[in-house]
Amino acid sequence: MTNTTDDDKEVEDLEINLLLEGMFKRYGYDFRDYSLAHLRRRLRYRLDSSGLSDMGAMLHRVLHDRSFFELLLRDLSINVTEMFRDPSIYLRIRTEIVSRLKTYPFVKIWHAGCATGEEVYSMAILLHEEGLLERCQIYATDFNQIALKKAKEGIYALDQVRHFTANYQKSGGKESFSDYYSADDHSVIVKNWLKTRIVFADHNLVTDSVFSEMQLVVCRNVLIYFNRELQNRIFQTFYESLCPGGFLWLGSKESLSFSTMGERFEALFPDEKIYKREL
Amino acid sequence: MTVPVLKPPAEQAPYDAVVIGVSAGGLNALRAILPRLPEKFPLPVVVVQHRGVESDGFFAQYLDQRCAVQVKEAEEKEQAVPGTVYLAPANYHLLLEDDRTFSLTLESRVCFARPSIDVLFESAADVYGSRLIGIILTGANDDGSRGLAAIKKRGGLAVVQDPVGAEVETMPLAALQTADVDFVLPLGAIGLFLANLYKQR
Ligand SMILES: C[S@@+](CC[C@H](N)C(=O)[O-])C[C@H]1O[C@@H](n2cnc3c(N)ncnc32)[C@H](O)[C@@H]1O
């Protein structure tokens, strides 16, 4: 077995840089500041299953073949999600944040990186039960159009529903979870009335700008894929998007602790990763 | 039992990090190794242990109380520093970046596992090259053997717990089959081996 030398690795890194540059210049999707460890892993996976000889060959292919680009786009966006993920944190939102949101006459909420929509519907259910949904506008955005389409449809596999139901109950759910969907043999579809306050839209956090002033920004398990510099930039985006005193809710393993933007937010519930923008 | 002693050149330590992968039987195995490390152990140690989706920080706390080195869960974007043992948090993959900070991902399971040992080992091999020690301990699946092979491929050192005497032999056996392993050691010797690495300086 021949060893991979530091030299080989340097070349591979260079090729990856060129590949990302090529994808950006040709298609406008900017992955240059994503976590390099994550990029290496996903790109090597694609390389292994593509039959191409190296990253350089992948660059050539991606520039000439749009469908190959779409494939890479999917490889680089991880859509794993679920309803009421981290139920105890939803409980905190329900008991601590909703009452604060109620002090606003109208509430705008942005789910950035909503994937296939489970998180957004969880929020809509929670707001409905707390009597706030009718006063809310929810923006649910993602840059992955396939995921976004699924989010709009709101159709989920039946075998996940048991898990979702358990999460819902742990999150302080007050009704019967089955009130929110209709089921057939294989899947459930979210009731239409839950969708009325939600707008789904294609939005790239890296390259698109802020579009409205929010009282709450939810961005969970998206920033983990970004390097520190890009994280700082996106925290700046959220800062600009939030009203003074507005809330930012991150994933359970994400935080502002290692960010230059940390001091512009108060860690309202640090364990739950709920922050409050300075006034 | 003889514990191999690597003699590092007087000044320059030959390694920059240790990664450990363990599955079924992990608590006992880690309890036999980590308490042997001296408080100022000069390398960061990063551990992936397969465990329940819902498990929290308790495991890190438990080990921390029993070790001279600090034991904590790795946080995303945190820097890996010497004298600290980092455990992968439940339900996320843990990766190392070139600047020696941690990344987490929610990519699907690898070998049915998240965190996956392969994911950590392969990323660590990229970062540390030949200056990495990879260790596979007891476990009931074959996660980690590809990662250990990746470490060898970059010139690092591969250590596997002796399957004879391992709580579950499957994972050590799979690693021995896949990677060109440097040392096969019983549990008790692995902690000593690490502690000895830097003793004679
Ligand atoms: C792991 S999912 C998180 C889903 C949900 N927020 C949760 O925590 O369950 C990450 C999502 O971020 C999206 N994403 C990644 N980079 C993005 C970008 N630059 N702009 C918008 N969305 C992005 C991916 O497409 C994916 O759907």
Short mmCIF file of C-alpha atoms and ligand atoms in Angstrom, two decimals:
data_model
loop_
_atom_site.label_atom_id
_atom_site.label_comp_id
_atom_site.label_asym_id
_atom_site.label_seq_id
_atom_site.Cartn_x
_atom_site.Cartn_y
_atom_site.Cartn_z
CA MET A 1 0.00 0.00 0.00
CA THR A 2 1.43 3.34 -0.97
CA ASN A 3 1.30 6.09 1.59
CA THR A 4 -0.42 9.37 0.96
CA THR A 5 2.19 12.01 1.44
CA ASP A 6 1.80 15.60 2.58
CA ASP A 7 2.41 16.46 -1.05
CA ASP A 8 -0.60 14.46 -2.29
CA LYS A 9 -2.72 16.11 0.31
CA GLU A 10 -1.55 19.56 -0.71
CA VAL A 11 -2.52 18.82 -4.29
CA GLU A 12 -5.91 17.50 -3.25
CA ASP A 13 -6.58 20.61 -1.16
CA LEU A 14 -5.62 22.78 -4.12
CA GLU A 15 -7.95 20.85 -6.39
CA ILE A 16 -10.77 21.20 -3.88
CA ASN A 17 -10.20 24.96 -3.80
CA LEU A 18 -10.37 25.13 -7.57
CA LEU A 19 -13.48 22.98 -7.61
CA LEU A 20 -15.25 25.27 -5.14
CA GLU A 21 -14.10 28.32 -7.07
CA GLY A 22 -15.41 26.74 -10.27
CA MET A 23 -18.79 25.93 -8.76
CA PHE A 24 -19.11 29.49 -7.50
CA LYS A 25 -18.07 31.18 -10.74
CA ARG A 26 -20.16 28.92 -12.95
CA TYR A 27 -23.30 28.37 -10.86
CA GLY A 28 -23.24 31.05 -8.15
CA TYR A 29 -23.22 28.64 -5.19
CA ASP A 30 -20.49 29.57 -2.77
CA PHE A 31 -19.07 26.74 -0.64
CA ARG A 32 -15.62 28.30 -0.29
CA ASP A 33 -16.06 29.01 3.42
CA TYR A 34 -17.70 25.78 4.45
CA SER A 35 -15.93 23.50 6.92
CA LEU A 36 -13.03 21.95 5.01
CA ALA A 37 -13.22 18.64 6.87
CA HIS A 38 -16.88 18.35 5.85
CA LEU A 39 -16.12 19.31 2.24
CA ARG A 40 -13.27 16.81 1.93
CA ARG A 41 -15.45 14.04 3.23
CA ARG A 42 -18.41 14.74 0.97
CA LEU A 43 -16.33 15.40 -2.15
CA ARG A 44 -14.28 12.24 -1.66
CA TYR A 45 -17.49 10.31 -1.29
CA ARG A 46 -18.69 11.68 -4.64
CA LEU A 47 -15.30 11.04 -6.23
CA ASP A 48 -15.32 7.40 -5.08
CA SER A 49 -18.78 6.77 -6.48
CA SER A 50 -18.24 8.75 -9.72
CA GLY A 51 -15.47 6.64 -11.20
CA LEU A 52 -13.48 9.81 -11.95
CA SER A 53 -9.74 9.79 -11.34
CA ASP A 54 -9.32 12.80 -9.05
CA MET A 55 -10.77 16.11 -7.87
CA GLY A 56 -9.30 17.79 -10.93
CA ALA A 57 -11.43 15.54 -13.15
CA MET A 58 -14.44 16.42 -11.01
CA LEU A 59 -13.77 20.11 -11.64
CA HIS A 60 -13.79 19.52 -15.38
CA ARG A 61 -16.98 17.49 -15.15
CA VAL A 62 -18.82 19.98 -12.96
CA LEU A 63 -18.02 22.88 -15.27
CA HIS A 64 -19.41 21.05 -18.30
CA ASP A 65 -22.27 19.11 -16.79
CA ARG A 66 -25.03 20.86 -14.87
CA SER A 67 -26.56 17.63 -13.64
CA PHE A 68 -23.26 16.71 -12.00
CA PHE A 69 -23.30 20.08 -10.27
CA GLU A 70 -26.81 19.35 -8.95
CA LEU A 71 -25.46 16.09 -7.58
CA LEU A 72 -22.64 17.87 -5.76
CA LEU A 73 -25.08 20.44 -4.45
CA ARG A 74 -27.06 17.65 -2.85
CA ASP A 75 -23.91 16.02 -1.48
CA LEU A 76 -22.89 19.24 0.20
CA SER A 77 -26.21 20.03 1.80
CA ILE A 78 -27.15 17.69 4.61
CA ASN A 79 -30.92 17.68 5.11
CA VAL A 80 -31.23 15.46 8.19
CA THR A 81 -34.01 16.86 10.38
CA GLU A 82 -37.06 15.88 12.45
CA MET A 83 -40.14 17.32 14.15
CA PHE A 84 -39.60 18.77 17.61
CA ARG A 85 -35.92 17.83 17.60
CA ASP A 86 -34.63 18.46 21.15
CA PRO A 87 -38.11 18.48 22.75
CA SER A 88 -36.95 20.03 26.02
CA ILE A 89 -35.76 23.08 24.08
CA TYR A 90 -39.14 23.44 22.36
CA LEU A 91 -40.62 23.39 25.84
CA ARG A 92 -38.40 26.31 26.76
CA ILE A 93 -39.51 28.21 23.66
CA ARG A 94 -43.11 27.50 24.60
CA THR A 95 -42.84 28.58 28.22
CA GLU A 96 -40.30 31.41 27.99
CA ILE A 97 -40.11 32.85 24.50
CA VAL A 98 -43.72 32.78 23.29
CA SER A 99 -44.86 35.08 26.11
CA ARG A 100 -42.17 37.57 25.10
CA LEU A 101 -43.16 37.34 21.44
CA LYS A 102 -46.75 38.08 22.45
CA THR A 103 -45.73 41.60 23.44
CA TYR A 104 -45.33 42.43 19.73
CA PRO A 105 -48.46 43.29 17.73
CA PHE A 106 -47.19 41.20 14.82
CA VAL A 107 -44.44 38.59 14.87
CA LYS A 108 -42.10 37.66 12.05
CA ILE A 109 -40.09 34.44 12.33
CA TRP A 110 -37.34 33.27 10.00
CA HIS A 111 -36.32 29.62 9.79
CA ALA A 112 -33.02 29.78 7.92
CA GLY A 113 -31.99 26.36 6.57
CA CYS A 114 -35.41 24.77 7.12
CA ALA A 115 -34.52 21.62 5.12
CA THR A 116 -37.62 19.49 4.50
CA GLY A 117 -39.84 21.57 6.79
CA GLU A 118 -40.27 19.46 9.94
CA GLU A 119 -38.87 22.22 12.15
CA VAL A 120 -41.17 24.86 10.64
CA TYR A 121 -44.32 22.81 11.12
CA SER A 122 -43.25 22.08 14.69
CA MET A 123 -43.05 25.81 15.29
CA ALA A 124 -46.44 26.43 13.63
CA ILE A 125 -48.05 23.78 15.86
CA LEU A 126 -46.49 25.28 18.96
CA LEU A 127 -47.59 28.81 18.05
CA HIS A 128 -51.08 27.59 17.26
CA GLU A 129 -51.43 25.94 20.65
CA GLU A 130 -50.20 29.07 22.37
CA GLY A 131 -52.70 31.19 20.45
CA LEU A 132 -50.11 33.18 18.54
CA LEU A 133 -50.04 31.65 15.07
CA GLU A 134 -52.65 34.02 13.61
CA ARG A 135 -50.41 36.98 14.46
CA CYS A 136 -47.29 35.45 12.90
CA GLN A 137 -45.62 35.44 9.53
CA ILE A 138 -43.14 32.59 9.19
CA TYR A 139 -40.45 32.65 6.50
CA ALA A 140 -38.92 29.24 5.85
CA THR A 141 -35.86 29.33 3.61
CA ASP A 142 -33.26 26.93 2.29
CA PHE A 143 -30.93 26.90 -0.72
CA ASN A 144 -31.72 23.29 -1.55
CA GLN A 145 -34.71 23.35 -3.87
CA ILE A 146 -35.44 19.66 -3.57
CA ALA A 147 -35.66 19.94 0.21
CA LEU A 148 -37.74 23.09 -0.12
CA LYS A 149 -40.22 21.37 -2.40
CA LYS A 150 -40.67 18.59 0.16
CA ALA A 151 -41.10 21.21 2.87
CA LYS A 152 -43.93 22.85 0.92
CA GLU A 153 -45.66 19.53 0.36
CA GLY A 154 -45.41 18.59 4.03
CA ILE A 155 -45.56 14.86 3.35
CA TYR A 156 -43.60 12.62 5.71
CA ALA A 157 -43.05 8.88 6.01
CA LEU A 158 -45.47 7.16 8.33
CA ASP A 159 -42.71 5.25 10.10
CA GLN A 160 -41.23 8.50 11.42
CA VAL A 161 -44.47 9.64 12.97
CA ARG A 162 -44.18 7.62 16.12
CA HIS A 163 -40.89 9.33 16.90
CA PHE A 164 -42.32 12.75 16.01
CA THR A 165 -45.29 12.10 18.28
CA ALA A 166 -43.04 11.17 21.20
CA ASN A 167 -41.02 14.36 20.64
CA TYR A 168 -44.21 16.41 20.43
CA GLN A 169 -45.43 15.08 23.74
CA LYS A 170 -42.11 15.73 25.46
CA SER A 171 -42.10 19.26 24.08
CA GLY A 172 -45.22 20.21 26.05
CA GLY A 173 -47.73 19.48 23.28
CA LYS A 174 -51.28 20.09 24.44
CA GLU A 175 -53.43 18.36 21.85
CA SER A 176 -53.39 15.06 20.07
CA PHE A 177 -50.55 15.14 17.53
CA SER A 178 -52.69 13.32 14.96
CA ASP A 179 -54.93 16.42 14.76
CA TYR A 180 -52.22 18.03 12.64
CA TYR A 181 -51.99 15.57 9.79
CA SER A 182 -54.00 13.14 7.72
CA ALA A 183 -52.51 9.72 7.07
CA ASP A 184 -52.63 7.08 4.39
CA ASP A 185 -50.84 3.74 4.27
CA HIS A 186 -47.32 5.05 3.92
CA SER A 187 -47.27 8.70 4.73
CA VAL A 188 -48.80 11.59 6.55
CA ILE A 189 -49.59 14.99 5.12
CA VAL A 190 -49.60 18.11 7.23
CA LYS A 191 -53.03 19.81 7.40
CA ASN A 192 -53.34 22.76 5.07
CA TRP A 193 -54.41 25.28 7.68
CA LEU A 194 -51.00 24.85 9.36
CA LYS A 195 -49.35 26.14 6.20
CA THR A 196 -51.28 29.38 5.83
CA ARG A 197 -48.87 31.53 7.87
CA ILE A 198 -45.74 30.06 6.24
CA VAL A 199 -43.92 31.32 3.15
CA PHE A 200 -41.31 28.95 1.73
CA ALA A 201 -38.53 30.55 -0.29
CA ASP A 202 -35.21 29.77 -1.92
CA HIS A 203 -32.55 31.74 -0.06
CA ASN A 204 -28.80 31.22 0.19
CA LEU A 205 -27.42 32.44 3.51
CA VAL A 206 -23.98 33.01 2.01
CA THR A 207 -24.91 35.09 -1.01
CA ASP A 208 -28.44 36.48 -0.49
CA SER A 209 -29.28 39.41 1.73
CA VAL A 210 -31.59 40.14 4.62
CA PHE A 211 -35.22 40.53 3.55
CA SER A 212 -37.27 41.66 6.56
CA GLU A 213 -37.08 42.61 10.22
CA MET A 214 -37.66 39.58 12.45
CA GLN A 215 -38.58 39.06 16.08
CA LEU A 216 -37.16 35.53 16.02
CA VAL A 217 -34.55 33.89 13.82
CA VAL A 218 -34.27 30.10 13.99
CA CYS A 219 -31.12 28.69 12.44
CA ARG A 220 -30.36 25.23 13.72
CA ASN A 221 -27.70 22.81 12.54
CA VAL A 222 -26.75 24.92 9.54
CA LEU A 223 -23.84 26.93 10.92
CA ILE A 224 -22.00 23.76 11.96
CA TYR A 225 -21.12 23.35 8.27
CA PHE A 226 -19.49 26.78 8.01
CA ASN A 227 -15.99 27.81 8.98
CA ARG A 228 -15.53 30.35 11.73
CA GLU A 229 -15.21 33.32 9.43
CA LEU A 230 -18.42 32.52 7.57
CA GLN A 231 -20.20 31.88 10.87
CA ASN A 232 -19.24 35.38 11.98
CA ARG A 233 -20.59 36.82 8.75
CA ILE A 234 -23.89 34.99 9.13
CA PHE A 235 -24.22 36.07 12.77
CA GLN A 236 -23.82 39.61 11.44
CA THR A 237 -26.64 38.90 8.95
CA PHE A 238 -28.90 37.67 11.74
CA TYR A 239 -28.00 40.68 13.84
CA GLU A 240 -29.09 42.97 11.03
CA SER A 241 -32.22 40.97 10.41
CA LEU A 242 -33.40 40.98 14.04
CA CYS A 243 -35.23 43.84 15.70
CA PRO A 244 -33.42 45.18 18.79
CA GLY A 245 -34.10 42.66 21.56
CA GLY A 246 -35.13 40.00 19.02
CA PHE A 247 -34.33 36.33 19.59
CA LEU A 248 -31.87 34.00 17.89
CA TRP A 249 -32.27 30.25 18.35
CA LEU A 250 -29.36 28.02 17.31
CA GLY A 251 -28.83 24.25 17.19
CA SER A 252 -28.11 22.48 20.47
CA LYS A 253 -24.39 22.13 19.69
CA GLU A 254 -23.92 25.60 18.19
CA SER A 255 -23.07 28.72 20.10
CA LEU A 256 -21.87 32.27 19.90
CA SER A 257 -19.09 31.47 22.41
CA PHE A 258 -16.31 31.25 19.85
CA SER A 259 -17.57 34.10 17.69
CA THR A 260 -16.57 37.75 17.43
CA MET A 261 -20.31 38.56 17.41
CA GLY A 262 -20.80 37.01 20.87
CA GLU A 263 -20.89 40.33 22.69
CA ARG A 264 -23.69 41.72 20.53
CA PHE A 265 -26.06 39.07 21.88
CA GLU A 266 -27.10 38.10 25.39
CA ALA A 267 -27.14 34.36 26.14
CA LEU A 268 -30.70 34.27 27.46
CA PHE A 269 -30.83 30.47 27.84
CA PRO A 270 -27.28 29.28 27.13
CA ASP A 271 -28.04 25.56 27.46
CA GLU A 272 -30.88 25.84 24.97
CA LYS A 273 -28.86 28.15 22.69
CA ILE A 274 -31.43 30.91 22.81
CA TYR A 275 -29.89 34.36 22.43
CA LYS A 276 -31.23 37.89 22.54
CA ARG A 277 -29.96 40.66 20.28
CA GLU A 278 -28.70 43.77 22.09
CA LEU A 279 -31.00 46.78 22.05
CA MET B 1 2.96 -8.38 29.70
CA THR B 2 5.42 -6.19 27.91
CA VAL B 3 4.59 -2.68 26.97
CA PRO B 4 6.42 -1.39 23.92
CA VAL B 5 8.27 1.80 24.70
CA LEU B 6 8.81 4.16 21.82
CA LYS B 7 11.81 6.33 22.44
CA PRO B 8 11.08 9.78 21.13
CA PRO B 9 14.08 11.89 20.23
CA ALA B 10 14.97 13.88 23.30
CA GLU B 11 13.33 17.15 22.32
CA GLN B 12 10.87 16.50 19.54
CA ALA B 13 7.75 14.55 20.45
CA PRO B 14 6.84 12.36 17.48
CA TYR B 15 3.08 12.70 17.86
CA ASP B 16 0.60 15.55 18.02
CA ALA B 17 -2.67 13.82 18.88
CA VAL B 18 -4.37 10.58 19.90
CA VAL B 19 -7.75 9.43 18.58
CA ILE B 20 -9.65 6.57 20.21
CA GLY B 21 -12.70 4.66 18.95
CA VAL B 22 -14.78 2.42 21.18
CA SER B 23 -18.25 0.94 21.16
CA ALA B 24 -19.88 -1.74 23.32
CA GLY B 25 -17.98 -1.98 26.60
CA GLY B 26 -16.63 1.52 26.20
CA LEU B 27 -17.08 2.78 29.70
CA ASN B 28 -14.93 0.07 31.26
CA ALA B 29 -12.33 0.35 28.54
CA LEU B 30 -11.96 4.11 28.87
CA ARG B 31 -11.89 3.80 32.64
CA ALA B 32 -8.92 1.49 32.30
CA ILE B 33 -6.99 3.86 30.02
CA LEU B 34 -7.70 7.51 30.66
CA PRO B 35 -6.91 7.62 34.41
CA ARG B 36 -3.36 6.54 33.55
CA LEU B 37 -2.66 9.75 31.67
CA PRO B 38 -0.74 12.37 33.66
CA GLU B 39 -2.33 15.79 34.15
CA LYS B 40 0.10 17.39 31.72
CA PHE B 41 -0.19 14.74 29.02
CA PRO B 42 1.26 16.62 26.07
CA LEU B 43 -1.30 15.58 23.43
CA PRO B 44 -5.00 16.15 22.93
CA VAL B 45 -6.97 12.89 23.04
CA VAL B 46 -10.19 12.68 21.03
CA VAL B 47 -12.64 9.89 21.67
CA VAL B 48 -15.64 8.61 19.74
CA GLN B 49 -17.76 6.32 21.80
CA HIS B 50 -20.99 4.94 20.38
CA ARG B 51 -23.83 5.68 22.76
CA GLY B 52 -27.50 6.51 22.95
CA VAL B 53 -28.93 9.42 20.99
CA GLU B 54 -30.20 11.05 24.17
CA SER B 55 -27.13 10.62 26.34
CA ASP B 56 -25.89 13.89 27.75
CA GLY B 57 -22.76 15.24 29.37
CA PHE B 58 -22.87 12.78 32.23
CA PHE B 59 -20.36 10.42 30.71
CA ALA B 60 -17.72 13.14 30.36
CA GLN B 61 -18.32 14.29 33.92
CA TYR B 62 -18.00 10.77 35.23
CA LEU B 63 -14.63 10.25 33.55
CA ASP B 64 -13.42 13.74 34.41
CA GLN B 65 -13.80 12.96 38.10
CA ARG B 66 -11.60 9.90 37.70
CA CYS B 67 -8.81 11.35 35.57
CA ALA B 68 -5.89 13.69 36.08
CA VAL B 69 -6.38 15.08 32.57
CA GLN B 70 -9.47 17.15 31.88
CA VAL B 71 -12.30 15.23 30.19
CA LYS B 72 -15.05 17.15 28.39
CA GLU B 73 -17.41 16.99 25.43
CA ALA B 74 -15.96 18.55 22.30
CA GLU B 75 -17.71 21.76 21.29
CA GLU B 76 -18.05 22.90 17.74
CA LYS B 77 -15.26 25.37 16.77
CA GLU B 78 -13.40 24.64 20.01
CA GLN B 79 -9.62 24.23 19.72
CA ALA B 80 -8.14 20.83 20.62
CA VAL B 81 -5.39 21.43 23.20
CA PRO B 82 -2.92 19.10 24.97
CA GLY B 83 -3.78 17.54 28.31
CA THR B 84 -7.47 17.34 27.46
CA VAL B 85 -9.66 14.42 26.48
CA TYR B 86 -12.54 15.32 24.18
CA LEU B 87 -15.58 13.10 23.80
CA ALA B 88 -17.78 13.29 20.71
CA PRO B 89 -21.24 14.58 21.68
CA ALA B 90 -24.14 12.18 21.14
CA ASN B 91 -25.89 12.16 17.76
CA TYR B 92 -23.36 14.28 15.79
CA HIS B 93 -20.30 13.26 13.81
CA LEU B 94 -17.11 14.85 15.15
CA LEU B 95 -14.38 16.04 12.74
CA LEU B 96 -11.07 17.85 13.09
CA GLU B 97 -10.16 20.85 10.95
CA ASP B 98 -6.70 21.89 9.77
CA ASP B 99 -6.58 24.63 12.43
CA ARG B 100 -7.22 21.89 15.03
CA THR B 101 -10.68 23.05 15.88
CA PHE B 102 -13.66 20.70 16.00
CA SER B 103 -16.54 20.53 13.55
CA LEU B 104 -19.80 18.66 13.99
CA THR B 105 -22.07 17.34 11.25
CA LEU B 106 -25.43 15.63 11.06
CA GLU B 107 -24.56 13.61 7.97
CA SER B 108 -26.32 10.24 8.01
CA ARG B 109 -25.00 7.37 10.05
CA VAL B 110 -21.78 5.63 8.98
CA CYS B 111 -21.68 1.92 9.87
CA PHE B 112 -24.99 2.59 11.67
CA ALA B 113 -23.24 5.03 13.95
CA ARG B 114 -23.34 8.73 14.64
CA PRO B 115 -20.85 9.73 15.91
CA SER B 116 -18.78 7.47 13.70
CA ILE B 117 -15.20 6.48 14.47
CA ASP B 118 -14.30 6.38 10.76
CA VAL B 119 -15.42 9.99 10.31
CA LEU B 120 -13.26 11.24 13.18
CA PHE B 121 -10.23 9.11 12.26
CA GLU B 122 -10.26 10.04 8.57
CA SER B 123 -10.49 13.76 9.30
CA ALA B 124 -7.78 13.52 11.97
CA ALA B 125 -5.51 11.66 9.53
CA ASP B 126 -5.84 14.62 7.14
CA VAL B 127 -4.88 17.08 9.84
CA TYR B 128 -2.09 15.28 11.71
CA GLY B 129 -0.66 13.01 9.02
CA SER B 130 2.11 10.82 10.44
CA ARG B 131 1.93 12.57 13.81
CA LEU B 132 -1.24 10.78 14.89
CA ILE B 133 -1.92 7.73 17.04
CA GLY B 134 -5.17 5.85 16.35
CA ILE B 135 -6.52 3.33 18.85
CA ILE B 136 -9.41 0.89 18.37
CA LEU B 137 -10.94 -0.71 21.45
CA THR B 138 -13.76 -3.13 22.25
CA GLY B 139 -16.93 -2.98 20.16
CA ALA B 140 -19.61 -4.94 18.36
CA ASN B 141 -19.32 -3.61 14.80
CA ASP B 142 -16.64 -2.69 12.28
CA ASP B 143 -16.71 1.10 12.59
CA GLY B 144 -13.19 2.50 12.86
CA SER B 145 -11.30 -0.01 10.72
CA ARG B 146 -11.43 2.19 7.60
CA GLY B 147 -10.41 5.15 9.70
CA LEU B 148 -7.49 3.26 11.19
CA ALA B 149 -6.38 2.25 7.68
CA ALA B 150 -6.53 5.93 6.69
CA ILE B 151 -4.27 6.82 9.61
CA LYS B 152 -1.76 4.17 8.53
CA LYS B 153 -1.94 5.41 4.96
CA ARG B 154 -0.80 8.82 6.13
CA GLY B 155 2.04 7.25 8.12
CA GLY B 156 0.48 7.42 11.59
CA LEU B 157 0.61 4.79 14.33
CA ALA B 158 -2.15 2.17 14.69
CA VAL B 159 -2.90 0.44 18.00
CA VAL B 160 -5.64 -2.12 18.57
CA GLN B 161 -6.87 -3.67 21.78
CA ASP B 162 -6.08 -7.39 21.92
CA PRO B 163 -9.32 -9.10 20.82
CA VAL B 164 -8.54 -11.84 23.32
CA GLY B 165 -9.77 -10.30 26.53
CA ALA B 166 -11.73 -7.51 24.87
CA GLU B 167 -15.28 -7.19 26.19
CA VAL B 168 -16.48 -7.54 22.58
CA GLU B 169 -13.89 -8.68 20.04
CA THR B 170 -15.64 -7.73 16.78
CA MET B 171 -14.31 -4.21 16.40
CA PRO B 172 -10.66 -5.03 17.23
CA LEU B 173 -10.82 -8.04 14.87
CA ALA B 174 -12.23 -5.94 12.04
CA ALA B 175 -9.50 -3.35 12.57
CA LEU B 176 -6.80 -6.03 12.49
CA GLN B 177 -8.18 -7.35 9.24
CA THR B 178 -8.41 -3.97 7.52
CA ALA B 179 -5.42 -1.99 8.74
CA ASP B 180 -1.73 -2.73 8.99
CA VAL B 181 -1.62 -2.44 12.78
CA ASP B 182 1.57 -1.55 14.69
CA PHE B 183 0.68 -2.77 18.19
CA VAL B 184 -1.91 -5.16 19.59
CA LEU B 185 -2.12 -4.59 23.33
CA PRO B 186 -4.29 -5.65 26.24
CA LEU B 187 -6.37 -2.88 27.74
CA GLY B 188 -4.14 -2.43 30.77
CA ALA B 189 -1.10 -1.87 28.56
CA ILE B 190 -2.64 0.79 26.34
CA GLY B 191 -2.85 3.41 29.08
CA LEU B 192 0.72 2.65 30.14
CA PHE B 193 1.88 2.80 26.55
CA LEU B 194 0.47 6.30 26.15
CA ALA B 195 1.75 7.47 29.52
CA ASN B 196 5.22 6.04 28.74
CA LEU B 197 5.45 7.81 25.41
CA TYR B 198 6.53 11.02 27.03
CA LYS B 199 7.91 9.87 30.33
CA GLN B 200 11.57 9.68 29.50
CA ARG B 201 11.83 13.24 28.37
C1 LIG C 1 -29.03 19.57 8.90
S1 LIG C 1 -30.19 20.60 8.07
C2 LIG C 1 -30.97 21.41 9.45
C3 LIG C 1 -32.47 21.36 9.40
C4 LIG C 1 -33.20 21.94 10.60
N1 LIG C 1 -32.88 23.34 10.79
C5 LIG C 1 -32.89 21.14 11.85
O1 LIG C 1 -32.08 21.57 12.67
O2 LIG C 1 -33.48 20.08 12.04
C6 LIG C 1 -29.17 21.86 7.32
C7 LIG C 1 -29.87 22.63 6.22
O3 LIG C 1 -29.11 23.80 5.91
C8 LIG C 1 -29.20 24.05 4.54
N2 LIG C 1 -28.11 24.94 4.11
C9 LIG C 1 -26.79 24.68 4.06
N3 LIG C 1 -26.12 25.73 3.56
C10 LIG C 1 -27.04 26.69 3.30
C11 LIG C 1 -26.98 28.01 2.75
N4 LIG C 1 -25.80 28.52 2.39
N5 LIG C 1 -28.12 28.70 2.63
C12 LIG C 1 -29.31 28.17 3.01
N6 LIG C 1 -29.44 26.94 3.51
C13 LIG C 1 -28.33 26.20 3.66
C14 LIG C 1 -29.15 22.67 3.93
O4 LIG C 1 -29.69 22.66 2.62
C15 LIG C 1 -29.99 21.87 4.93
O5 LIG C 1 -31.32 21.78 4.53
#
